[in-house]
Coordinates of C-alpha atoms in Angstrom, one line a residue:
Chain A
M1 CA 29.8 29.0 -3.4
T2 CA 30.6 31.8 -1.1
T3 CA 30.2 29.5 1.7
L4 CA 33.4 27.6 0.8
D5 CA 35.9 30.1 2.3
K6 CA 34.0 30.1 5.8
P7 CA 35.5 27.0 7.5
S8 CA 38.8 28.7 8.6
G9 CA 36.7 31.8 10.0
V10 CA 34.1 29.5 11.9
A11 CA 37.2 27.3 13.3
A12 CA 39.1 30.4 14.3
D13 CA 36.3 31.7 16.2
R14 CA 35.6 28.6 17.9
G15 CA 39.4 28.1 18.5
R16 CA 39.3 25.2 20.7
A17 CA 38.5 22.6 17.8
A18 CA 39.6 19.0 18.7
G19 CA 41.4 17.0 16.1
A20 CA 38.3 14.8 15.4
D21 CA 36.2 17.6 15.1
R22 CA 38.9 19.1 12.5
A23 CA 38.4 16.2 10.5
V24 CA 34.7 16.2 10.3
R25 CA 35.1 19.8 9.2
R26 CA 37.3 19.0 6.3
D27 CA 35.0 16.2 5.4
L28 CA 32.1 18.6 5.7
G29 CA 33.8 21.2 3.2
V30 CA 33.8 18.7 0.6
V31 CA 30.8 17.1 0.9
N32 CA 29.0 20.9 1.2
A33 CA 30.5 21.8 -2.2
L34 CA 29.0 18.4 -3.7
S35 CA 25.7 18.9 -2.0
H36 CA 25.3 22.4 -2.9
G37 CA 25.9 21.1 -6.4
F38 CA 23.1 18.6 -6.4
L39 CA 20.7 21.4 -4.5
L40 CA 21.5 23.8 -7.4
F41 CA 20.9 21.0 -9.7
W42 CA 17.6 19.7 -8.9
G43 CA 16.3 23.6 -8.2
A44 CA 17.2 24.1 -11.9
L45 CA 15.6 20.9 -13.0
T46 CA 12.4 21.9 -11.2
V47 CA 12.4 25.4 -12.4
L48 CA 13.7 25.2 -15.9
P49 CA 10.7 23.5 -17.7
L50 CA 8.3 26.0 -15.8
L51 CA 10.3 28.9 -16.9
W52 CA 10.8 27.8 -20.4
M53 CA 6.9 27.4 -20.5
F54 CA 6.6 30.8 -19.4
L55 CA 8.8 32.2 -21.8
S56 CA 7.8 30.1 -24.8
S57 CA 3.9 31.4 -23.9
F58 CA 5.6 34.9 -25.4
K59 CA 7.1 33.4 -28.4
S60 CA 5.8 33.0 -32.1
N61 CA 5.4 29.4 -33.4
A62 CA 8.2 29.9 -35.8
E63 CA 10.5 31.1 -32.8
I64 CA 9.3 28.0 -30.6
L65 CA 10.2 25.5 -33.6
A66 CA 13.6 27.2 -34.7
D67 CA 15.2 27.8 -31.2
P68 CA 13.4 25.8 -28.5
W69 CA 15.6 27.6 -25.6
G70 CA 15.9 31.1 -26.8
L71 CA 14.2 34.1 -25.7
P72 CA 11.0 35.5 -27.1
G73 CA 11.9 38.3 -29.5
E74 CA 8.9 40.2 -28.3
L75 CA 6.3 39.8 -25.6
R76 CA 3.4 38.4 -27.6
F77 CA 0.3 39.1 -25.4
D78 CA -2.0 37.7 -28.1
N79 CA -1.0 33.9 -27.5
W80 CA -2.7 34.5 -24.2
A81 CA -5.3 36.2 -25.7
R82 CA -6.0 33.5 -28.1
A83 CA -5.5 30.7 -25.5
W84 CA -8.4 32.5 -23.1
T85 CA -11.0 33.0 -26.0
T86 CA -10.1 30.7 -29.1
A87 CA -9.2 27.7 -26.8
H88 CA -11.6 28.6 -24.3
I89 CA -9.6 28.6 -21.4
G90 CA -11.2 31.5 -20.0
R91 CA -14.4 29.6 -19.8
Y92 CA -13.3 26.5 -18.2
F93 CA -11.5 28.4 -15.7
L94 CA -14.4 29.9 -14.8
N95 CA -16.2 26.5 -14.9
S96 CA -13.8 25.0 -12.6
A97 CA -14.0 27.9 -10.2
I98 CA -17.7 27.4 -10.0
V99 CA -17.6 23.8 -9.3
V100 CA -14.6 23.9 -6.8
T101 CA -16.2 26.8 -4.9
G102 CA -19.2 24.6 -4.5
S103 CA -17.5 21.3 -3.7
V104 CA -15.1 23.0 -1.3
A105 CA -18.1 24.5 0.7
L106 CA -20.0 21.4 0.6
T107 CA -17.0 19.4 1.5
M108 CA -16.2 21.6 4.6
L109 CA -19.8 21.9 5.8
M110 CA -20.5 18.2 5.7
G111 CA -17.0 17.2 7.1
A112 CA -17.0 19.6 10.0
T113 CA -20.5 18.4 11.1
A114 CA -19.6 14.9 11.0
A115 CA -16.4 15.3 12.5
Y116 CA -18.0 17.3 15.3
V117 CA -20.4 14.9 16.1
F118 CA -17.8 11.9 15.9
A119 CA -15.4 13.9 18.2
R120 CA -17.9 15.2 21.1
Y121 CA -21.1 12.9 21.1
E122 CA -21.2 9.2 22.2
F123 CA -24.3 7.4 20.6
R124 CA -24.8 3.7 19.1
G125 CA -22.9 3.0 16.0
R126 CA -20.6 5.7 16.1
Q127 CA -17.3 3.4 16.2
L128 CA -19.1 1.8 12.8
A129 CA -19.9 5.0 11.2
Y130 CA -16.7 6.6 11.8
Y131 CA -14.6 3.5 10.4
L132 CA -17.1 3.4 7.5
F133 CA -16.0 7.1 6.7
V134 CA -12.2 6.5 7.5
G135 CA -11.9 3.2 5.6
G136 CA -12.5 5.2 2.2
L137 CA -9.0 6.4 2.8
M138 CA -7.7 3.2 1.7
F139 CA -9.5 2.3 -1.4
P140 CA -8.1 3.3 -5.1
V141 CA -10.8 5.6 -6.9
F142 CA -10.1 3.2 -9.8
L143 CA -12.2 0.4 -8.5
A144 CA -15.3 2.5 -8.2
L145 CA -14.8 4.2 -11.7
V146 CA -17.3 1.9 -13.7
P147 CA -20.2 1.8 -11.3
L148 CA -19.8 5.4 -10.1
F149 CA -20.6 6.2 -13.8
F150 CA -23.7 4.6 -13.6
V151 CA -24.7 6.0 -10.0
V152 CA -24.3 9.3 -11.3
R153 CA -26.1 8.4 -14.5
N154 CA -29.1 6.9 -12.7
A155 CA -29.3 9.9 -10.3
G156 CA -29.7 12.0 -13.6
L157 CA -26.5 14.0 -12.5
F158 CA -24.3 12.7 -15.6
G159 CA -22.7 15.4 -17.3
T160 CA -23.9 18.1 -15.0
W161 CA -21.9 20.3 -12.3
T162 CA -24.2 19.4 -9.5
G163 CA -23.2 16.0 -9.9
L164 CA -19.5 16.7 -9.9
V165 CA -20.1 19.0 -6.8
L166 CA -21.5 15.8 -5.0
V167 CA -19.0 13.3 -5.8
Y168 CA -16.0 15.7 -5.3
A169 CA -17.6 16.2 -1.9
A170 CA -18.2 12.6 -1.2
Y171 CA -14.6 11.5 -2.1
S172 CA -13.0 14.1 0.2
L173 CA -15.1 13.2 3.3
P174 CA -12.6 10.6 4.3
F175 CA -10.0 12.6 4.7
T176 CA -11.8 15.7 5.9
V177 CA -13.7 13.6 8.6
F178 CA -10.5 11.9 9.9
F179 CA -8.5 15.4 10.1
L180 CA -11.2 17.4 11.7
T181 CA -12.4 14.7 14.2
A182 CA -9.0 14.7 15.4
F183 CA -9.0 18.2 15.4
F184 CA -12.1 18.7 17.3
R185 CA -10.8 16.3 19.9
T186 CA -8.0 18.7 20.8
L187 CA -10.2 21.5 21.5
P188 CA -11.0 22.0 25.3
T189 CA -14.1 20.6 26.6
S190 CA -14.4 22.9 29.2
V191 CA -15.8 25.8 26.9
A192 CA -18.6 23.6 25.7
E193 CA -19.7 22.5 29.0
A194 CA -19.8 26.0 30.2
A195 CA -21.8 27.1 27.1
L196 CA -24.4 24.2 27.6
V197 CA -24.5 25.0 31.3
D198 CA -25.2 28.6 30.3
G199 CA -28.4 27.5 28.5
C200 CA -26.6 27.3 24.9
G201 CA -28.4 24.7 22.6
H202 CA -26.6 22.1 20.7
F203 CA -26.7 23.9 17.3
R204 CA -25.6 27.1 18.5
L205 CA -23.0 25.8 20.5
F206 CA -21.5 24.2 17.2
F207 CA -21.9 27.4 14.9
R208 CA -21.1 29.8 17.7
V209 CA -18.5 28.2 19.7
M210 CA -16.9 25.1 18.1
L211 CA -16.6 26.1 14.6
P212 CA -14.8 29.2 15.1
M213 CA -12.6 27.7 17.7
A214 CA -11.7 25.1 14.9
R215 CA -10.9 27.7 12.2
P216 CA -6.9 26.8 11.9
G217 CA -7.7 23.1 11.3
M218 CA -10.6 24.4 8.9
I219 CA -8.2 26.3 6.9
S220 CA -5.7 23.5 6.5
V221 CA -8.3 20.8 5.2
A222 CA -9.9 23.7 3.1
I223 CA -6.7 24.4 1.3
F224 CA -5.8 20.8 0.9
N225 CA -9.7 20.1 -0.6
F226 CA -9.1 23.1 -2.9
L227 CA -6.0 21.8 -4.6
S228 CA -7.1 18.4 -5.0
H229 CA -10.4 19.4 -6.4
W230 CA -8.9 22.1 -8.6
N231 CA -6.4 19.2 -9.9
Q232 CA -9.0 16.6 -10.4
F233 CA -8.9 15.0 -13.7
L234 CA -10.1 11.6 -13.4
L235 CA -13.6 12.5 -12.3
P236 CA -14.7 15.0 -14.5
Q237 CA -13.1 12.9 -17.4
V238 CA -15.5 10.1 -16.8
L239 CA -18.4 12.1 -15.4
L240 CA -18.4 15.0 -17.8
Q241 CA -17.8 13.6 -21.2
G242 CA -19.5 15.2 -24.1
D243 CA -20.4 18.9 -23.9
D244 CA -17.0 20.7 -24.0
S245 CA -18.8 24.1 -22.9
K246 CA -19.2 22.5 -19.5
W247 CA -15.6 21.1 -18.9
M248 CA -13.3 21.6 -16.1
L249 CA -10.0 23.4 -16.8
A250 CA -8.2 20.0 -16.4
Q251 CA -10.2 18.7 -19.3
G252 CA -9.6 21.8 -21.4
L253 CA -5.9 21.8 -21.0
A254 CA -5.6 18.0 -21.8
A255 CA -7.9 18.6 -25.1
L256 CA -5.7 21.5 -25.8
S257 CA -2.6 19.5 -25.3
V258 CA -3.7 16.7 -27.5
S259 CA -5.2 19.0 -30.4
Q260 CA -2.3 21.4 -30.4
G261 CA -0.2 18.6 -32.0
Y262 CA -2.1 18.7 -35.2
A263 CA -2.6 22.4 -35.2
G264 CA 0.9 23.2 -34.5
D265 CA -0.1 26.0 -32.4
Y266 CA 2.4 25.3 -29.4
A267 CA 2.4 29.2 -28.5
Q268 CA -1.0 28.8 -27.7
L269 CA -0.5 25.8 -25.7
F270 CA 2.1 27.2 -23.5
A271 CA -0.1 30.2 -22.8
G272 CA -2.9 28.2 -21.7
L273 CA -0.5 26.3 -19.3
T274 CA 0.7 29.5 -18.0
I275 CA -2.8 30.7 -17.3
A276 CA -3.5 27.7 -15.4
V277 CA -0.3 27.6 -13.3
L278 CA -0.2 31.3 -12.5
P279 CA -3.2 31.1 -9.8
V280 CA -2.0 28.2 -7.9
L281 CA 1.6 29.8 -8.0
L282 CA 0.2 32.8 -6.4
V283 CA -2.1 30.8 -3.8
Y284 CA 1.2 28.5 -3.4
V285 CA 3.5 31.3 -2.6
A286 CA 1.0 33.2 -0.3
F287 CA 0.0 30.2 1.8
Q288 CA 2.9 28.0 1.3
R289 CA 3.3 27.2 4.9
Q290 CA -0.7 26.0 5.4
V291 CA -0.3 24.3 2.0
Q292 CA 2.8 22.4 3.0
S293 CA 1.6 21.4 6.2
G294 CA -2.0 20.6 4.9
L295 CA -0.6 18.7 1.9
T296 CA 2.0 16.5 4.0
A297 CA -0.7 16.0 7.0
G298 CA -3.0 14.8 4.1
Q299 CA -0.9 12.4 2.6
L300 CA 0.0 11.0 6.2
K301 CA -3.6 10.4 6.6
Chain B
M1 CA -24.4 17.1 27.8
K2 CA -27.4 14.4 27.3
H3 CA -30.3 16.5 26.9
G4 CA -31.4 17.1 23.2
K5 CA -28.3 15.9 21.6
Y6 CA -30.2 13.5 19.0
P7 CA -31.6 16.1 16.8
L8 CA -28.2 17.2 16.5
I9 CA -26.7 14.2 16.1
V10 CA -29.0 13.3 13.3
T11 CA -28.9 16.6 11.3
F12 CA -25.3 16.7 11.3
L13 CA -24.4 12.9 10.5
V14 CA -27.3 11.7 8.2
P15 CA -26.7 13.9 5.3
P16 CA -23.0 13.4 5.0
L17 CA -23.5 9.5 5.5
L18 CA -26.0 9.5 2.8
L19 CA -23.8 11.2 0.3
Y20 CA -20.9 9.1 1.3
V21 CA -22.8 5.8 0.7
V22 CA -24.5 6.7 -2.5
F23 CA -21.3 8.0 -3.9
V24 CA -18.5 6.1 -2.4
V25 CA -19.6 2.9 -0.5
S26 CA -22.1 1.6 -3.1
P27 CA -19.8 2.0 -6.5
Y28 CA -17.2 0.0 -4.3
L29 CA -19.4 -2.8 -3.6
Q30 CA -21.1 -2.7 -6.9
A31 CA -17.6 -3.1 -8.5
F32 CA -17.1 -6.6 -7.0
Q33 CA -20.6 -7.6 -8.1
I34 CA -19.8 -6.1 -11.5
S35 CA -16.6 -8.1 -12.0
T36 CA -18.3 -11.2 -12.0
T37 CA -20.5 -10.5 -15.1
D38 CA -20.2 -10.1 -18.7
W39 CA -21.9 -6.7 -18.9
L40 CA -21.0 -5.1 -22.1
G41 CA -21.8 -1.4 -20.8
Y42 CA -24.8 1.1 -21.6
S43 CA -27.8 -1.1 -22.5
A44 CA -26.7 -4.9 -22.8
E45 CA -27.7 -7.2 -20.1
A46 CA -25.5 -8.7 -17.6
N47 CA -24.9 -12.2 -17.1
P48 CA -23.3 -13.6 -14.2
V49 CA -20.4 -15.5 -15.4
G50 CA -18.4 -16.6 -12.0
L51 CA -14.8 -15.8 -12.4
A52 CA -14.5 -15.8 -16.2
N53 CA -13.3 -12.5 -16.3
F54 CA -10.5 -13.3 -14.1
R55 CA -9.4 -16.3 -15.9
A56 CA -9.6 -14.2 -19.2
M57 CA -7.2 -11.6 -17.7
W58 CA -4.8 -14.5 -16.6
H59 CA -4.4 -15.2 -20.4
D60 CA -4.5 -11.6 -21.4
E61 CA -1.0 -10.6 -22.7
Y62 CA -1.6 -6.9 -22.6
V63 CA -2.7 -6.9 -18.9
W64 CA 0.7 -9.0 -18.0
N65 CA 2.5 -6.1 -20.1
A66 CA 1.0 -3.5 -18.2
L67 CA 1.5 -5.2 -14.9
K68 CA 5.0 -5.8 -15.8
N69 CA 5.6 -2.0 -16.2
N70 CA 3.8 -1.5 -12.8
A71 CA 6.1 -3.8 -11.3
I72 CA 8.9 -1.9 -12.6
L73 CA 7.4 1.4 -11.6
L74 CA 6.8 -0.1 -7.7
V75 CA 10.3 -0.9 -7.7
V76 CA 11.9 2.2 -9.1
L77 CA 9.7 5.0 -8.3
P78 CA 9.7 4.5 -4.5
V79 CA 13.5 3.7 -4.4
L80 CA 14.4 6.7 -6.4
T81 CA 12.1 9.1 -4.7
I82 CA 12.8 8.2 -1.1
V83 CA 16.5 8.3 -1.9
F84 CA 16.5 11.7 -3.4
G85 CA 14.0 12.9 -1.0
L86 CA 16.3 11.9 2.1
F87 CA 19.2 13.4 0.5
F88 CA 17.9 16.7 -0.1
A89 CA 16.1 16.9 3.1
T90 CA 19.0 15.9 4.9
M91 CA 21.2 18.8 3.0
L92 CA 18.3 21.1 3.7
S93 CA 17.7 20.5 7.5
M94 CA 21.3 19.7 8.8
G95 CA 23.7 20.1 5.8
G96 CA 24.8 23.4 7.3
R97 CA 27.9 24.4 9.0
R98 CA 27.8 23.7 12.5
G99 CA 27.9 27.2 14.2
R100 CA 27.3 28.0 17.9
A101 CA 23.5 27.1 17.0
G102 CA 24.3 23.4 16.6
V103 CA 22.9 21.4 13.8
T104 CA 21.5 23.8 10.9
G105 CA 20.4 23.7 7.3
V106 CA 22.2 25.1 4.3
R107 CA 21.7 28.6 3.4
G108 CA 18.7 29.2 1.4
S109 CA 17.0 26.2 2.5
A110 CA 13.3 27.7 3.1
F111 CA 13.8 28.5 -0.8
Y112 CA 15.2 25.6 -2.0
R113 CA 11.8 24.0 -0.1
T114 CA 9.6 26.4 -1.6
V115 CA 10.9 25.6 -5.4
Y116 CA 11.4 21.7 -4.7
F117 CA 7.7 21.5 -3.8
F118 CA 5.9 23.4 -6.2
P119 CA 5.2 20.5 -9.0
Q120 CA 3.1 19.2 -6.0
V121 CA 0.5 21.7 -6.3
L122 CA 0.4 21.6 -10.1
S123 CA -2.5 19.5 -11.6
V124 CA -1.0 16.4 -13.1
V125 CA -2.7 17.4 -16.6
I126 CA -0.4 20.6 -16.5
I127 CA 2.6 18.5 -15.6
A128 CA 1.8 15.9 -18.3
A129 CA 1.3 18.6 -21.0
L130 CA 4.4 20.4 -20.0
W131 CA 6.7 17.4 -19.9
K132 CA 5.1 16.2 -23.2
E133 CA 6.4 19.7 -24.7
V134 CA 10.0 19.0 -23.2
Y135 CA 10.2 15.7 -24.6
Q136 CA 8.8 17.0 -27.9
P137 CA 11.4 15.8 -30.8
N138 CA 11.8 19.1 -32.6
A139 CA 10.8 22.0 -30.5
G140 CA 11.2 20.5 -27.4
L141 CA 13.7 22.0 -24.4
L142 CA 15.5 18.6 -23.9
N143 CA 16.3 18.1 -27.6
G144 CA 17.4 21.7 -27.9
I145 CA 19.7 21.3 -25.0
M146 CA 20.8 17.7 -26.9
R147 CA 21.7 19.3 -30.1
A148 CA 23.5 22.2 -28.6
V149 CA 25.9 19.8 -26.9
G150 CA 26.2 18.0 -29.9
L151 CA 24.1 14.8 -28.7
P152 CA 21.9 12.8 -30.8
A153 CA 18.1 14.0 -30.3
P154 CA 15.8 10.9 -30.4
P155 CA 12.1 11.2 -30.4
W156 CA 11.8 10.6 -26.8
L157 CA 8.1 9.7 -26.2
G158 CA 7.7 8.2 -29.7
D159 CA 10.7 5.5 -29.3
P160 CA 9.5 2.4 -27.3
R161 CA 13.0 1.9 -25.8
F162 CA 12.6 5.7 -24.0
A163 CA 8.9 6.3 -23.4
F164 CA 8.1 4.4 -20.4
W165 CA 11.5 5.6 -18.8
C166 CA 10.5 9.2 -19.7
V167 CA 7.2 9.1 -18.0
L168 CA 9.0 7.6 -14.9
A169 CA 11.4 10.4 -14.8
V170 CA 8.6 12.7 -14.7
M171 CA 6.7 10.9 -11.8
V172 CA 10.1 11.1 -9.9
W173 CA 10.4 14.9 -10.8
A174 CA 6.7 15.5 -9.4
N175 CA 7.2 13.6 -6.3
V176 CA 10.5 14.3 -4.8
G177 CA 9.7 17.9 -3.5
F178 CA 6.7 16.6 -1.6
Y179 CA 8.8 13.9 0.3
V180 CA 11.6 16.5 0.7
V181 CA 9.1 18.4 3.1
L182 CA 7.6 15.4 4.6
F183 CA 11.0 14.0 5.7
G184 CA 12.1 17.6 6.5
A185 CA 9.2 18.0 8.8
A186 CA 9.9 14.7 10.4
M187 CA 13.5 15.6 10.8
S188 CA 12.8 19.0 12.7
A189 CA 11.0 16.8 15.3
I190 CA 14.3 15.0 16.1
P191 CA 15.8 16.8 19.3
R192 CA 19.0 18.9 18.5
E193 CA 20.9 17.5 21.6
I194 CA 20.9 14.1 20.0
Y195 CA 22.9 15.4 17.0
E196 CA 25.1 17.7 19.2
A197 CA 26.0 14.8 21.2
V198 CA 26.8 12.6 18.5
L199 CA 29.0 15.3 16.7
L200 CA 30.9 15.5 19.8
D201 CA 31.6 12.0 19.8
G202 CA 33.0 12.7 16.3
A203 CA 30.7 10.4 14.2
S204 CA 30.7 11.3 10.7
R205 CA 28.1 12.7 8.7
W206 CA 27.4 9.5 6.7
A207 CA 27.2 7.6 10.3
T208 CA 25.0 10.1 11.8
L209 CA 22.5 9.7 8.8
R210 CA 22.7 5.9 8.9
R211 CA 22.7 5.3 12.7
I212 CA 20.5 8.2 13.9
T213 CA 18.4 10.0 11.2
I214 CA 17.2 7.2 9.2
P215 CA 16.3 5.0 12.2
L216 CA 14.3 8.0 13.9
L217 CA 12.8 8.7 10.7
W218 CA 11.6 5.3 9.8
D219 CA 8.1 5.5 10.6
T220 CA 7.7 8.4 7.7
V221 CA 10.0 6.4 5.5
Q222 CA 7.7 3.8 5.8
V223 CA 4.7 5.9 5.1
A224 CA 6.4 7.4 2.2
W225 CA 7.1 3.8 0.7
I226 CA 3.1 3.0 1.0
Y227 CA 2.1 6.1 -0.6
L228 CA 4.6 5.7 -3.5
A229 CA 3.7 2.2 -4.0
I230 CA 0.2 3.2 -4.4
A231 CA 1.1 5.8 -6.9
A232 CA 3.2 3.4 -8.7
L233 CA 0.1 0.9 -9.1
D234 CA -1.7 3.8 -10.6
G235 CA 0.3 6.2 -12.9
F236 CA -2.8 6.4 -15.0
I237 CA -3.0 10.2 -15.6
L238 CA 0.6 11.0 -16.8
V239 CA 0.8 7.7 -18.8
Q240 CA -2.5 8.3 -20.8
L241 CA -1.9 12.0 -21.2
M242 CA 1.8 11.5 -22.3
T243 CA 1.9 8.5 -24.3
N244 CA -1.5 6.6 -24.0
G245 CA 0.5 3.6 -23.3
G246 CA 2.3 3.7 -26.6
P247 CA 4.4 3.6 -28.8
N248 CA 3.4 -0.2 -29.1
F249 CA 2.1 -0.8 -25.6
S250 CA 5.8 0.2 -24.4
S251 CA 4.6 2.5 -21.5
D252 CA 1.2 0.8 -20.7
V253 CA 0.1 0.4 -17.3
I254 CA -2.9 -1.1 -15.6
G255 CA -4.9 2.0 -15.1
V256 CA -4.7 2.6 -18.7
R257 CA -5.8 -1.1 -19.6
L258 CA -9.1 -0.6 -17.2
Y259 CA -10.0 2.9 -18.6
D260 CA -9.6 1.7 -22.1
T261 CA -11.4 -1.4 -21.5
A262 CA -14.2 0.4 -19.6
F263 CA -14.5 3.8 -21.7
G264 CA -12.6 3.0 -25.1
S265 CA -13.8 1.5 -28.3
E266 CA -15.6 -1.4 -26.6
T267 CA -17.3 -0.8 -23.3
K268 CA -16.5 -4.3 -21.4
F269 CA -17.7 -3.0 -17.8
G270 CA -17.4 -6.6 -16.5
Y271 CA -14.2 -7.1 -17.5
A272 CA -12.7 -3.5 -16.8
S273 CA -14.4 -4.0 -13.1
A274 CA -12.4 -7.3 -12.7
I275 CA -9.2 -5.3 -13.6
G276 CA -10.1 -2.6 -10.7
V277 CA -10.6 -5.8 -8.5
V278 CA -7.3 -7.3 -9.0
M279 CA -5.9 -3.7 -8.8
F280 CA -7.8 -3.3 -5.2
F281 CA -6.2 -6.5 -3.9
L282 CA -2.7 -5.6 -5.5
T283 CA -2.8 -2.4 -3.7
L284 CA -4.0 -3.6 -0.7
S285 CA -1.3 -6.4 -0.4
V286 CA 1.6 -3.9 -1.2
A287 CA 0.5 -1.7 1.6
V288 CA 0.5 -4.8 3.9
L289 CA 3.7 -6.1 2.5
A290 CA 5.1 -2.8 3.0
L291 CA 3.8 -2.4 6.7
R292 CA 5.1 -6.0 7.6
V293 CA 8.5 -5.7 6.0
G294 CA 8.9 -2.4 7.4
R295 CA 8.1 -3.3 10.8
R296 CA 11.0 -2.4 13.2
E297 CA 11.2 -1.9 16.7
R298 CA 10.0 1.7 17.6
I299 CA 12.6 3.9 18.8
E300 CA 11.2 6.2 21.7
L301 CA 12.4 9.5 22.0
S302 CA 13.1 11.1 25.5

């Protein structure tokens, strides 16, 4: 690493380095080389499988079998076309996009309204209702799986997108309400009071004043919900069995991963995976800061 | 703010509350009730059988086998992930040379953080499918490397000795980046002056980490522990997609047991719900235990 030859330069420019300081500095040199090695190693470990997936999506099946880590002979975009149409990745992609758009919108609307009421109004049973919502953060989805299947079926929503949208939203409410309640509390009360004094109604106050003010918090939660709905596998697996024309992207990829073992079409699988990774990668690179802060806040609950 | 607030409270609170109670609260409550029946699924009737399901589970060697794997996960996953996470986060936020600015990160730390975090935004299905191919005996990336350096190339996921550890490695791979960012965020909240002061006193890097950083980060480490423990008790999607618990149940986990029992060849919903109830109490106890064991005196900054 180029940084290795720097200690002398830094030491010289500081000049007055004490003895103890110099010892620490020497110690730092060794540790730094080592730690840089580890950092690079983990970086490679993270990138390598993804790079391999990307390159393999251009290879022929013969190339994949003969030389797992060679470069593709040419850029075979027909793998991508095959994954998009024959393996229906295109359709699943669209299905997921429709459902996630609906569920994130619903989650944000319901989460924001409930959180606003909890944060800004006093009424009987407020504590109880709030803890009922937030308590949902603690329970594993597993426990609910079997009965949920029947609740959805009895409501006539089994195998429908509407069912998924409602269930995604319901299970995202605990975190959304929790996060947004805290956020609405941080907004200044003076603005709201002034608006009410000026004769603004409670509904208009929310939509015209409070909601625009809460935009930063709303965006963080929306990105968090988008990623978790987009990546959801368990709920569609249970609630959308059967009819594969309605499947979500995750289900389609899981099926492709299994069936590819029999068909031997590895190139198609890699192309399918790459197609699924690209939009997430783009969103991530574009909104890195919000994604990281949203997700870490999400896990801290 | 008193006048006319109730119409708003009702319209704003009732729809979300209804949705939540129907799809979240009621299934949880029903699960406890179903777990005490012998319900066999779709049309068959359910008879109350008391605690028979729990007694059957006590003698179910498959459940014990799966629980054993969850127990291993519970120990290994948090330890590895937190150690790696703390190590990388320390390097990235204060591993740099001390210049005039005091404590700094290594060069390119923003880049590392971006790359490390990426598995966290990928869906678990993509991670599972990708790693299944990495471990693939003939065409896989791993065996390609093994062969190139002249090592034996075992069928990783097909070998009962390795399958479980291969899945465990993927869990660590997928999680570390998140905790690097989480710990990094917590570290950035520690005032720089503390580090500058101890460095002036000649404290070594290791002592600084052990005596300053980790104690000040303890709350975050504790939260990380709880989340990793919950993840370790689940592990369902990765295992189901990569090995489906095989070969010969060597990589089975309790989540896969539950799913198989409920939605596999026989639909034993009563028994599956009992497994769910046990998982619920295990998760709860692990969380409470982590909070208890991890309790230390809070260190107040400033």
